[in-house]
mmCIF file of C-alpha atoms in Angstrom:
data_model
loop_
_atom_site.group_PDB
_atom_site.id
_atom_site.type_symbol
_atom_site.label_atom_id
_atom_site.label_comp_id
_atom_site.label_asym_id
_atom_site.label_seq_id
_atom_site.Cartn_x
_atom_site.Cartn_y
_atom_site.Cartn_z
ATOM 1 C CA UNK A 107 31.717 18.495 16.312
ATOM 2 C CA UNK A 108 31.185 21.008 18.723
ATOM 3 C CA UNK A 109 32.032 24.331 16.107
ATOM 4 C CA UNK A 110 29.573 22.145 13.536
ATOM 5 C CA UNK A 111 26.737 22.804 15.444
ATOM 6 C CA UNK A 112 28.013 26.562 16.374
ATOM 7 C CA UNK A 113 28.206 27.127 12.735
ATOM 8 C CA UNK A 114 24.916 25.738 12.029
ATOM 9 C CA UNK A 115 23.665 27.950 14.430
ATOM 10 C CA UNK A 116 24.977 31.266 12.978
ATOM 11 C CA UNK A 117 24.133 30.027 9.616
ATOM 12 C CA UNK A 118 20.476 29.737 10.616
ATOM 13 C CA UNK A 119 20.103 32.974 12.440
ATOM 14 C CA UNK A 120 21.868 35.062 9.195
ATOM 15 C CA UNK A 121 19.242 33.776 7.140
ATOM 16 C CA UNK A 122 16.443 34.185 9.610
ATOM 17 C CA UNK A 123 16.800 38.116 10.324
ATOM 18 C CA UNK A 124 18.207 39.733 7.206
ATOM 19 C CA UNK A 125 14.264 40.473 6.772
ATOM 20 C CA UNK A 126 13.885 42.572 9.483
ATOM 21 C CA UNK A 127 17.272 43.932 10.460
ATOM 22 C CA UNK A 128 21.299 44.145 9.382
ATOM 23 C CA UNK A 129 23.127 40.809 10.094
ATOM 24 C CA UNK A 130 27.077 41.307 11.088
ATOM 25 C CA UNK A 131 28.146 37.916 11.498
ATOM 26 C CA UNK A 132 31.968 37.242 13.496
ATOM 27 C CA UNK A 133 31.878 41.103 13.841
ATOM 28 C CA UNK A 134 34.779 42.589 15.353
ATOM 29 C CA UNK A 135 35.068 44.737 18.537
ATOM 30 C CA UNK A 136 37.805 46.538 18.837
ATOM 31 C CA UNK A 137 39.923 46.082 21.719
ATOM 32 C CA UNK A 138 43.654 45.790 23.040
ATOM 33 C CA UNK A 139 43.202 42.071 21.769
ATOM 34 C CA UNK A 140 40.544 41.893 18.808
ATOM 35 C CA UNK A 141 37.563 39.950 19.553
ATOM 36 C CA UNK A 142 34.126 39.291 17.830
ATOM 37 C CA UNK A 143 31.010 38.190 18.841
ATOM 38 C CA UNK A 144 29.187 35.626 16.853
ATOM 39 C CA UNK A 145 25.997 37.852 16.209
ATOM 40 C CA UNK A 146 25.735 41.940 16.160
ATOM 41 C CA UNK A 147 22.241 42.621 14.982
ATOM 42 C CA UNK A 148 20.774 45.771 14.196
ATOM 43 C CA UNK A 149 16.901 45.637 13.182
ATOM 44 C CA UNK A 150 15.000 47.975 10.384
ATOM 45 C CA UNK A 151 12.217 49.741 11.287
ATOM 46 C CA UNK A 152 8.708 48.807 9.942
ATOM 47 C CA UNK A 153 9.390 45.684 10.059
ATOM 48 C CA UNK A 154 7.145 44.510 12.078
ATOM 49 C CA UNK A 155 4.722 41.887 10.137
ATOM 50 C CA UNK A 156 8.182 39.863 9.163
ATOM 51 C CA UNK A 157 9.290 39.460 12.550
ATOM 52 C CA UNK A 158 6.323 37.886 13.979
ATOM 53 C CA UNK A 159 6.957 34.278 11.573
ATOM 54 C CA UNK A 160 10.176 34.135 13.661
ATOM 55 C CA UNK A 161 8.598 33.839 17.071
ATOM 56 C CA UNK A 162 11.078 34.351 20.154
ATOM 57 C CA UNK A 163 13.845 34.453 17.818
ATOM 58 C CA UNK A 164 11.699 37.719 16.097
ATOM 59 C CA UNK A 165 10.862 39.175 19.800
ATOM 60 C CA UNK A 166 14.516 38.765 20.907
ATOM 61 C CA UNK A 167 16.006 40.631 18.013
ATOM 62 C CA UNK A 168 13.339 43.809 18.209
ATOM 63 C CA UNK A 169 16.467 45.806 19.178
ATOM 64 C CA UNK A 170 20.006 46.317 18.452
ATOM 65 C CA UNK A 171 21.858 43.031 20.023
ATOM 66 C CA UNK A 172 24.517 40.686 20.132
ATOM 67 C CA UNK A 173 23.668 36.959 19.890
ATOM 68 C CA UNK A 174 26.098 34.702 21.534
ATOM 69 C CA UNK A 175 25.587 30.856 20.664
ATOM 70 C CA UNK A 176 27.296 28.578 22.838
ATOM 71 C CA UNK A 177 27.285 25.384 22.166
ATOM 72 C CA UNK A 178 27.961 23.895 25.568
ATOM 73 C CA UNK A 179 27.272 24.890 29.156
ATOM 74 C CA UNK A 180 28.894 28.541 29.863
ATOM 75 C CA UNK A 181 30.624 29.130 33.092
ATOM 76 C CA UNK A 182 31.455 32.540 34.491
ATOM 77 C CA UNK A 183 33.965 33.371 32.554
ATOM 78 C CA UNK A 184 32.369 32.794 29.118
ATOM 79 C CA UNK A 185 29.947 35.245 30.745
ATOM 80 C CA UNK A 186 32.086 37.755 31.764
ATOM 81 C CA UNK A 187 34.071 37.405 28.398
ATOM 82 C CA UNK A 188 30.918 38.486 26.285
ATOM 83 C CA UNK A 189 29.544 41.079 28.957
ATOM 84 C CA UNK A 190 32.756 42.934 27.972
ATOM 85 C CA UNK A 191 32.117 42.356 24.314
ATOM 86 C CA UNK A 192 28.524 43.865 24.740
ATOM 87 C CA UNK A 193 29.735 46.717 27.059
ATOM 88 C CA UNK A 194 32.866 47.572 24.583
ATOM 89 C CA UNK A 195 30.856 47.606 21.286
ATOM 90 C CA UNK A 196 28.091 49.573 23.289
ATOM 91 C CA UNK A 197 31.029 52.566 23.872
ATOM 92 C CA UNK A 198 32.060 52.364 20.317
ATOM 93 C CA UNK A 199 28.645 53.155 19.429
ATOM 94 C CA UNK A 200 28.113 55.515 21.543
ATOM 95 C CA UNK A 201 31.324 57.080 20.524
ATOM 96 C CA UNK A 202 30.816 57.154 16.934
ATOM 97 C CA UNK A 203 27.159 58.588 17.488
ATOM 98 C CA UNK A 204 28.655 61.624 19.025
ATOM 99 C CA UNK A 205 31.331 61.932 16.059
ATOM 100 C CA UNK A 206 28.149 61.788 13.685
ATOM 101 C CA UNK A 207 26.049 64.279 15.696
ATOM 102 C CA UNK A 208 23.715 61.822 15.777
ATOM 103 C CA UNK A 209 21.024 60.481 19.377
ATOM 104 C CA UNK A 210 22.087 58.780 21.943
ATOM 105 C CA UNK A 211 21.501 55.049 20.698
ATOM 106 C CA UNK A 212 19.612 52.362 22.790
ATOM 107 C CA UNK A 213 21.278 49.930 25.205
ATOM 108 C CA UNK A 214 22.660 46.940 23.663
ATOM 109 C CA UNK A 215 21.169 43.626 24.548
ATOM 110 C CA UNK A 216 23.343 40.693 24.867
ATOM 111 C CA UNK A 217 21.604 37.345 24.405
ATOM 112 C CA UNK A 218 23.507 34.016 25.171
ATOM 113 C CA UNK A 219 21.952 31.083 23.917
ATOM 114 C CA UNK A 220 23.443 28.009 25.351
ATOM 115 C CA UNK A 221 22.812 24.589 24.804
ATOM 116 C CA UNK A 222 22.835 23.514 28.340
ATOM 117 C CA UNK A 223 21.291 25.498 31.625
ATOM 118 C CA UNK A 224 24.395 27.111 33.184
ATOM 119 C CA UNK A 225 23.233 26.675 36.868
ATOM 120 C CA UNK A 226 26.398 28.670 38.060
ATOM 121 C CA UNK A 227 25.605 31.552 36.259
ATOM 122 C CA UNK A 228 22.271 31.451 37.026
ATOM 123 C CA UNK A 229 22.269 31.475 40.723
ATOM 124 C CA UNK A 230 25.637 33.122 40.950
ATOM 125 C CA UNK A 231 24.462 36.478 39.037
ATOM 126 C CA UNK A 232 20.791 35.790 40.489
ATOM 127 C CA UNK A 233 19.018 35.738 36.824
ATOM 128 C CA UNK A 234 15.331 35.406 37.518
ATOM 129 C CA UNK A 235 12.795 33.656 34.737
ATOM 130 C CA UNK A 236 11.641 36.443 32.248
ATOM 131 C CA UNK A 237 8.267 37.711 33.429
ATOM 132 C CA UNK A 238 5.924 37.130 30.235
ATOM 133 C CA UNK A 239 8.268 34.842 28.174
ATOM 134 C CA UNK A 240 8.589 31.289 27.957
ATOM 135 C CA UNK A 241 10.323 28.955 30.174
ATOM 136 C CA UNK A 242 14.218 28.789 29.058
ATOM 137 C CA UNK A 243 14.272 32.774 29.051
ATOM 138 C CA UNK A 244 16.413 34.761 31.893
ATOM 139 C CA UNK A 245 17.489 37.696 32.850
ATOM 140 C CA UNK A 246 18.565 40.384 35.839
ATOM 141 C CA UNK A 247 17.227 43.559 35.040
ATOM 142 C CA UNK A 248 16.195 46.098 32.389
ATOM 143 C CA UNK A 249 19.218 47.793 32.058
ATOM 144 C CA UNK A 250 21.306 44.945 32.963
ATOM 145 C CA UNK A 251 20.324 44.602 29.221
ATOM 146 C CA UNK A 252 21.408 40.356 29.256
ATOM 147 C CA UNK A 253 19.356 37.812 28.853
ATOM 148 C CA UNK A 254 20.011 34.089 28.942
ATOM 149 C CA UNK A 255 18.265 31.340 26.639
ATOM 150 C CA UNK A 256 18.618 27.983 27.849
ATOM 151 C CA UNK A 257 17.690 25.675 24.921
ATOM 152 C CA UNK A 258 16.672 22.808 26.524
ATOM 153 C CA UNK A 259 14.207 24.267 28.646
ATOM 154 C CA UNK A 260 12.367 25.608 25.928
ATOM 155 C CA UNK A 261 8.525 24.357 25.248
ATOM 156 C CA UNK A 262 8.510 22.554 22.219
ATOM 157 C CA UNK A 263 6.344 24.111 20.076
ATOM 158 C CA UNK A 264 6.440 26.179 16.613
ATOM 159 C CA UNK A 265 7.521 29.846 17.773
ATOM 160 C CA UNK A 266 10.344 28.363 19.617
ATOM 161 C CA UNK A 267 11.682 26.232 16.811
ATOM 162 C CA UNK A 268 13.864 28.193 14.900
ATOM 163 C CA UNK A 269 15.813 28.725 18.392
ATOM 164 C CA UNK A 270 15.907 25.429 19.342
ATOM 165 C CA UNK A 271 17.508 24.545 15.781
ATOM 166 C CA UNK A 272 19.980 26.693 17.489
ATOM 167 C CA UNK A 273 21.077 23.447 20.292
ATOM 168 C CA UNK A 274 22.615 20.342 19.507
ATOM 169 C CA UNK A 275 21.780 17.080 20.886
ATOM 170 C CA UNK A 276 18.276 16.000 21.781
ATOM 171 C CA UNK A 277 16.984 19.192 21.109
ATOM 172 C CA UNK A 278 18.135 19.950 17.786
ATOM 173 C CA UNK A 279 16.598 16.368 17.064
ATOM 174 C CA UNK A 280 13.435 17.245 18.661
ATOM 175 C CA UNK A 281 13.311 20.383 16.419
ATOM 176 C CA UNK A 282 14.369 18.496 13.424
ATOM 177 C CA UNK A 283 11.413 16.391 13.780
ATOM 178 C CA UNK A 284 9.517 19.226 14.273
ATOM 179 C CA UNK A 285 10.697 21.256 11.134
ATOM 180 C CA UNK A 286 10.057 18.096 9.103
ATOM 181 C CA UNK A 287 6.159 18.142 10.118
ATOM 182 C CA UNK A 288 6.022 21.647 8.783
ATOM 183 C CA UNK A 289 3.902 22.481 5.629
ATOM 184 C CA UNK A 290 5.882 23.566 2.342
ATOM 185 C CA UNK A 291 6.629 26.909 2.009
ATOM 186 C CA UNK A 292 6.885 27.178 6.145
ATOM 187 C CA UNK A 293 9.661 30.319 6.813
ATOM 188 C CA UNK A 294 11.049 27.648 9.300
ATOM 189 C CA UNK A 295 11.447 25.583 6.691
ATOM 190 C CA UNK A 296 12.723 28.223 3.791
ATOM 191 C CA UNK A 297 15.597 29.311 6.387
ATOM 192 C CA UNK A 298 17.332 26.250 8.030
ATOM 193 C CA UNK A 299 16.421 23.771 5.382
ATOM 194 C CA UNK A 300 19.357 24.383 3.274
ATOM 195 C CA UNK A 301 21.980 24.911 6.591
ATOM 196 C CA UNK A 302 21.232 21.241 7.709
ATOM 197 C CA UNK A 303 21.418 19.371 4.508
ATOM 198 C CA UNK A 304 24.582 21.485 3.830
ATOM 199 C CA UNK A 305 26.048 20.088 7.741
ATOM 200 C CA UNK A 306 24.787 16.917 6.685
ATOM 201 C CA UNK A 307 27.356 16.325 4.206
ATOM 202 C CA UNK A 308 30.370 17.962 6.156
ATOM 203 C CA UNK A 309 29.184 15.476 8.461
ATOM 204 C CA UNK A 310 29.006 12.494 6.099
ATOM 205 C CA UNK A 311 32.813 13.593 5.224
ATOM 206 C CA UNK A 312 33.705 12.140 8.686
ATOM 207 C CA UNK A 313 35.428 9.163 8.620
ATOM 208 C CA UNK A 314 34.765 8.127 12.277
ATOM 209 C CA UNK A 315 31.426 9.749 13.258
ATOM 210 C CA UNK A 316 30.760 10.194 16.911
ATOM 211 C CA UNK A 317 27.406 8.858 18.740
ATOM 212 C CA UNK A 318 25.856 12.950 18.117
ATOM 213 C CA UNK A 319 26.932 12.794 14.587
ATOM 214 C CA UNK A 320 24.926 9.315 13.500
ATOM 215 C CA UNK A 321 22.081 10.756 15.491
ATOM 216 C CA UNK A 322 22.359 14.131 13.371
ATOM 217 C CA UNK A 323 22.677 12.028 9.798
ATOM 218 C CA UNK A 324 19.486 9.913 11.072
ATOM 219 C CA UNK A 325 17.665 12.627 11.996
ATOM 220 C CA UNK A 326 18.056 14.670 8.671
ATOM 221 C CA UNK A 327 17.833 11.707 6.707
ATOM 222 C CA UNK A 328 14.351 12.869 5.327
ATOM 223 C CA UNK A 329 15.627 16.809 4.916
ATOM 224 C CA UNK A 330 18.081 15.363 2.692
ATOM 225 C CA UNK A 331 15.194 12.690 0.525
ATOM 226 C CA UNK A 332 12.958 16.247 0.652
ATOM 227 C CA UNK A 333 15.961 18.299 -0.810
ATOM 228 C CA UNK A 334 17.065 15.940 -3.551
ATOM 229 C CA UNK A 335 12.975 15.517 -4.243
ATOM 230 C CA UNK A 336 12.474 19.047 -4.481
ATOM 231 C CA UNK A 337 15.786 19.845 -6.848
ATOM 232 C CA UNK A 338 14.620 16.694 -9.081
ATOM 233 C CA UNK A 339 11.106 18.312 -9.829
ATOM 234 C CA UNK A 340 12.259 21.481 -10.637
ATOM 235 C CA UNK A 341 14.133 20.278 -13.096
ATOM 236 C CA UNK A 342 11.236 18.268 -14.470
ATOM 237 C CA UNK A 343 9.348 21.690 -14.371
ATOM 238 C CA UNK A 344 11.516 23.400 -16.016
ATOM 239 C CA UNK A 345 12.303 20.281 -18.608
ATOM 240 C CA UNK A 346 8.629 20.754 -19.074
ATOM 241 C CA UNK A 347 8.267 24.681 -19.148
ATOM 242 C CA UNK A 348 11.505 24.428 -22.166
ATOM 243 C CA UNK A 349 9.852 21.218 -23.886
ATOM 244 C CA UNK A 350 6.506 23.420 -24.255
ATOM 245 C CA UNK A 351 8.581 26.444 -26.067
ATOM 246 C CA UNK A 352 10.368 23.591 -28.423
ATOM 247 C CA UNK A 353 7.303 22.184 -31.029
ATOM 248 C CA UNK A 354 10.062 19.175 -32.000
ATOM 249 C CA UNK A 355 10.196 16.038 -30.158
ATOM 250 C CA UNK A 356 13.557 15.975 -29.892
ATOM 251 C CA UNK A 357 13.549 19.723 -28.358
ATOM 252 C CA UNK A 358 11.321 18.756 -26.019
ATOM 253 C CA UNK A 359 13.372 15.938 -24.616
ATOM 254 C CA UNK A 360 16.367 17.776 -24.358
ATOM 255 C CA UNK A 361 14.103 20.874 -23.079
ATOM 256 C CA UNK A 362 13.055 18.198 -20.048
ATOM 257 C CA UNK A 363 17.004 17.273 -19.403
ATOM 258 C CA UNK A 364 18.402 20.044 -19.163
ATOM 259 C CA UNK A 365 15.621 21.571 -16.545
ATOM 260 C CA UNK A 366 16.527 18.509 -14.544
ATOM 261 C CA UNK A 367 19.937 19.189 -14.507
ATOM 262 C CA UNK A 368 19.741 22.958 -13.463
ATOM 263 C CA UNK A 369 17.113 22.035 -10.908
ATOM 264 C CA UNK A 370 19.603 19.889 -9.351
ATOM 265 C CA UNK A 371 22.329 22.178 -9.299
ATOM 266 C CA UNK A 372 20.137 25.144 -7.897
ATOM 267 C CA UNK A 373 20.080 23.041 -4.980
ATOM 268 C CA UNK A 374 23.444 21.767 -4.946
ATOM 269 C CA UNK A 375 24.838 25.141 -5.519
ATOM 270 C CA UNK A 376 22.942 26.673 -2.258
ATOM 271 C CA UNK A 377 24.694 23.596 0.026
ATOM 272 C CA UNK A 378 27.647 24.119 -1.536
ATOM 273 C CA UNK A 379 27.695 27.915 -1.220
ATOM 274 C CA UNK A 380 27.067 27.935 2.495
ATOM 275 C CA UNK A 381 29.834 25.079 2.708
ATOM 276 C CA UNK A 382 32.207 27.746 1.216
ATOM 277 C CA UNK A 383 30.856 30.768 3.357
ATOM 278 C CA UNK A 384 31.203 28.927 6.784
ATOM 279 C CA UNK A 385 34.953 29.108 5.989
ATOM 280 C CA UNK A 386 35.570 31.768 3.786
ATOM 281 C CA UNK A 387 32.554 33.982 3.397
ATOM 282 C CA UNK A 388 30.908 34.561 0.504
ATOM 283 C CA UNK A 389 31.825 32.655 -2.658
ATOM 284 C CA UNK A 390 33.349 34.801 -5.475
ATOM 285 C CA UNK A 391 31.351 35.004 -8.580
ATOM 286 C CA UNK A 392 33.428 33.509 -11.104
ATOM 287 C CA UNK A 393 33.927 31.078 -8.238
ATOM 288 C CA UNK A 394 30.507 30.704 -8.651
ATOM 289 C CA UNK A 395 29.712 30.596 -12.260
ATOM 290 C CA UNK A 396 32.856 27.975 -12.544
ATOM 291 C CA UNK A 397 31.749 25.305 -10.320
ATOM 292 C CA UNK A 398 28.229 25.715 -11.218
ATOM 293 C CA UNK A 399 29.490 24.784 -14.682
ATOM 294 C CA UNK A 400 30.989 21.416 -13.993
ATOM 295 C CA UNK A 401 29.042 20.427 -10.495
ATOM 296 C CA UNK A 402 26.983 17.276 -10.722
ATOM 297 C CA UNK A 403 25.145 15.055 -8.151
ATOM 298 C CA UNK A 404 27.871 12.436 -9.151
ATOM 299 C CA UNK A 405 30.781 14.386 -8.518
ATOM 300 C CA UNK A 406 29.006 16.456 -5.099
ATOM 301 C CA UNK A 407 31.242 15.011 -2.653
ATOM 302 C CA UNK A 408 34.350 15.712 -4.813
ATOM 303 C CA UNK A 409 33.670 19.201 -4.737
ATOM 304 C CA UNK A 410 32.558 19.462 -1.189
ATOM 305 C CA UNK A 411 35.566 17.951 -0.172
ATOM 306 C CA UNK A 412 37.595 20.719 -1.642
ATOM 307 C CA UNK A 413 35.365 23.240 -0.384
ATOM 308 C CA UNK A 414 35.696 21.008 3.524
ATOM 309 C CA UNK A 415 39.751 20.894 3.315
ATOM 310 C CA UNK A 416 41.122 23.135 0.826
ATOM 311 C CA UNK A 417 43.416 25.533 2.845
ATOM 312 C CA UNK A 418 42.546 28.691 1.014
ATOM 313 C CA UNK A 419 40.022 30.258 -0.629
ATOM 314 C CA UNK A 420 42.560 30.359 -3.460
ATOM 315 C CA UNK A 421 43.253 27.286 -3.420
ATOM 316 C CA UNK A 422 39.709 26.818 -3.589
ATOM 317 C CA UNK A 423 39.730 29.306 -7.080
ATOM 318 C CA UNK A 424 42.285 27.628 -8.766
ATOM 319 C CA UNK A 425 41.090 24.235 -8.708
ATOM 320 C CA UNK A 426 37.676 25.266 -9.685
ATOM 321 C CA UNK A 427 38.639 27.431 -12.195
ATOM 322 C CA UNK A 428 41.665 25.360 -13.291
ATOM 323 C CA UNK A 429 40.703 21.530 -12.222
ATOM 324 C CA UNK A 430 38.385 19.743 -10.530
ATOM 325 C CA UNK A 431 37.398 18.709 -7.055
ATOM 326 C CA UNK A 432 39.528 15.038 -6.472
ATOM 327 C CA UNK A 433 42.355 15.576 -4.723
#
């Protein structure tokens, strides 16, 4: 359950930032033995007005980065393990820099976000609260470059939400609620709507939920009502936008259906493409077009059931483009 909520994480923050920056999710640093941090984030300039909607999340990532999520409490070594990533990918761009003729770059900041306060690490490397941020934000020094976000000691209100949909537990339920009371339309909303419903049925796959998992499908429970609402009226708008261009009755009817149906699969597609991507990256286009051809809200669970436990992405292509999604 544990990698769920890590994956929900990353999934939230690659759909938060591509505004404002370059998002290099699992991006590899080379070493003796290959490792990758979760997040390497590299902003645009002039992007200014898009990163305020984001709050912390937009203040933390005003400068090249790496964003760590950890999904429990880290202990020294976790530390240590991603200082090294941050110091090795800051050499390597440093390095190529100098190949390219090109400035000095900036210091790399490392941010770990972790779920629970890592009092070790705290009072062990002597990280102090950060002067003129909220509670939950720590660090050493400026060119230490590092800063810690503990999740749970964040204030709950709106310009830490999109970071706190970044925890698990109490928190992410706290935030859920929180999300829910936002208007329509809310950039909260537009970027970790679709990453929760899609969790919400890998975790519905589960045959023997946990405690955290029931507590996740209650607390999403509306997302999911507000999803299905939202994909059932644009298919009536469109049924009605096609019935208007037919002057039959019978062309307006089928006009009306077959807006419903492509409403619904707009929004089934999106869950089902950031199923696929959490494994495999992004789905292939005749991937794509296939199952968008023969998805329904009947057969959903079929198909994300081959997207949850297929072994391949191949495997993935043939049965799409070959069969269905039962197993």
């Amino acid at each position: 359950m544990q990698e769920r909520y890590g994956q929900l994480a990353k999934k939230i923050v690659s759909r938060a930032l591509p505004a404002i920056g370059t998002v290099y999710l699992e991006h590899e640093i080379p070493l003796t033995d290959a490792q990758s941090a979760d997040v390497y984030f590299v902003p645009e300039p002039g992007k200014d007005s898009a990163r305020v909607p984001l709050g912390w999340l937009g203040r933390m990532t005003d400068a090249p980065c790496l964003l760590e999520m950890i999904q429990s409490t880290p202990g020294p070594r976790t530390v240590r393990g991603n200082i090294r990533k941050q110091l090795t990918l800051d050499h390597n761009r440093l390095l190529e820099a100098g190949k390219g003729n090109q400035p000095e770059p900036s210091l790399l900041h490392l941010w770990m976000v972790s779920a629970g306060r890592p009092r070790d690490v705290l009072e062990g490397y002597e990280y102090r609260p950060h002067d003129g941020w909220p509670p939950g934000f720590w660090r050493r020094s400026r060119l230490d470059a590092v800063g810690i976000v503990v999740l749970s000691e964040l204030p709950r209100r709106r310009d830490t939400l999109l970071l706190r949909l970044l925890g698990r537990g109490r928190v992410l339920q706290d935030a859920i609620a929180d999300l829910r009371a936002l208007p329509d339309g809310a950039v909260e909303r537009e970027v970790a709507h679709a990453p929760l419903v899609a969790l919400r049925f890998e975790v519905k796959q589960d045959p023997t939920p946990d405690a955290e998992a029931r507590e996740f499908l209650m607390a999403t429970q509306d997302l999911y009502e507000q999803w299905e609402s939202r994909t059932r009226a644009e298919g009536r708008q469109e049924g009605r936008q096609e019935g208007r261009q037919e002057g039959r009755q019978e062309g307006r009817q089928e006009g009306r259906q077959e807006g419903r149906q492509e409403g619904r699969k707009e929004g089934i597609m999106a869950s089902l493409g950031i199923t696929y991507q959490s494994r495999f990256g992004a789905m292939p286009e005749p991937v794509r077009e296939a199952l968008q051809e023969k998805v329904t809200l009947e057969n959903l669970s079929d198909w994300l059931s081959l997207l949850l436990s297929a072994a391949s992405p191949e495997d993935i292509a043939r049965r799409v483009l070959n069969g269905n999604g039962k197993r």
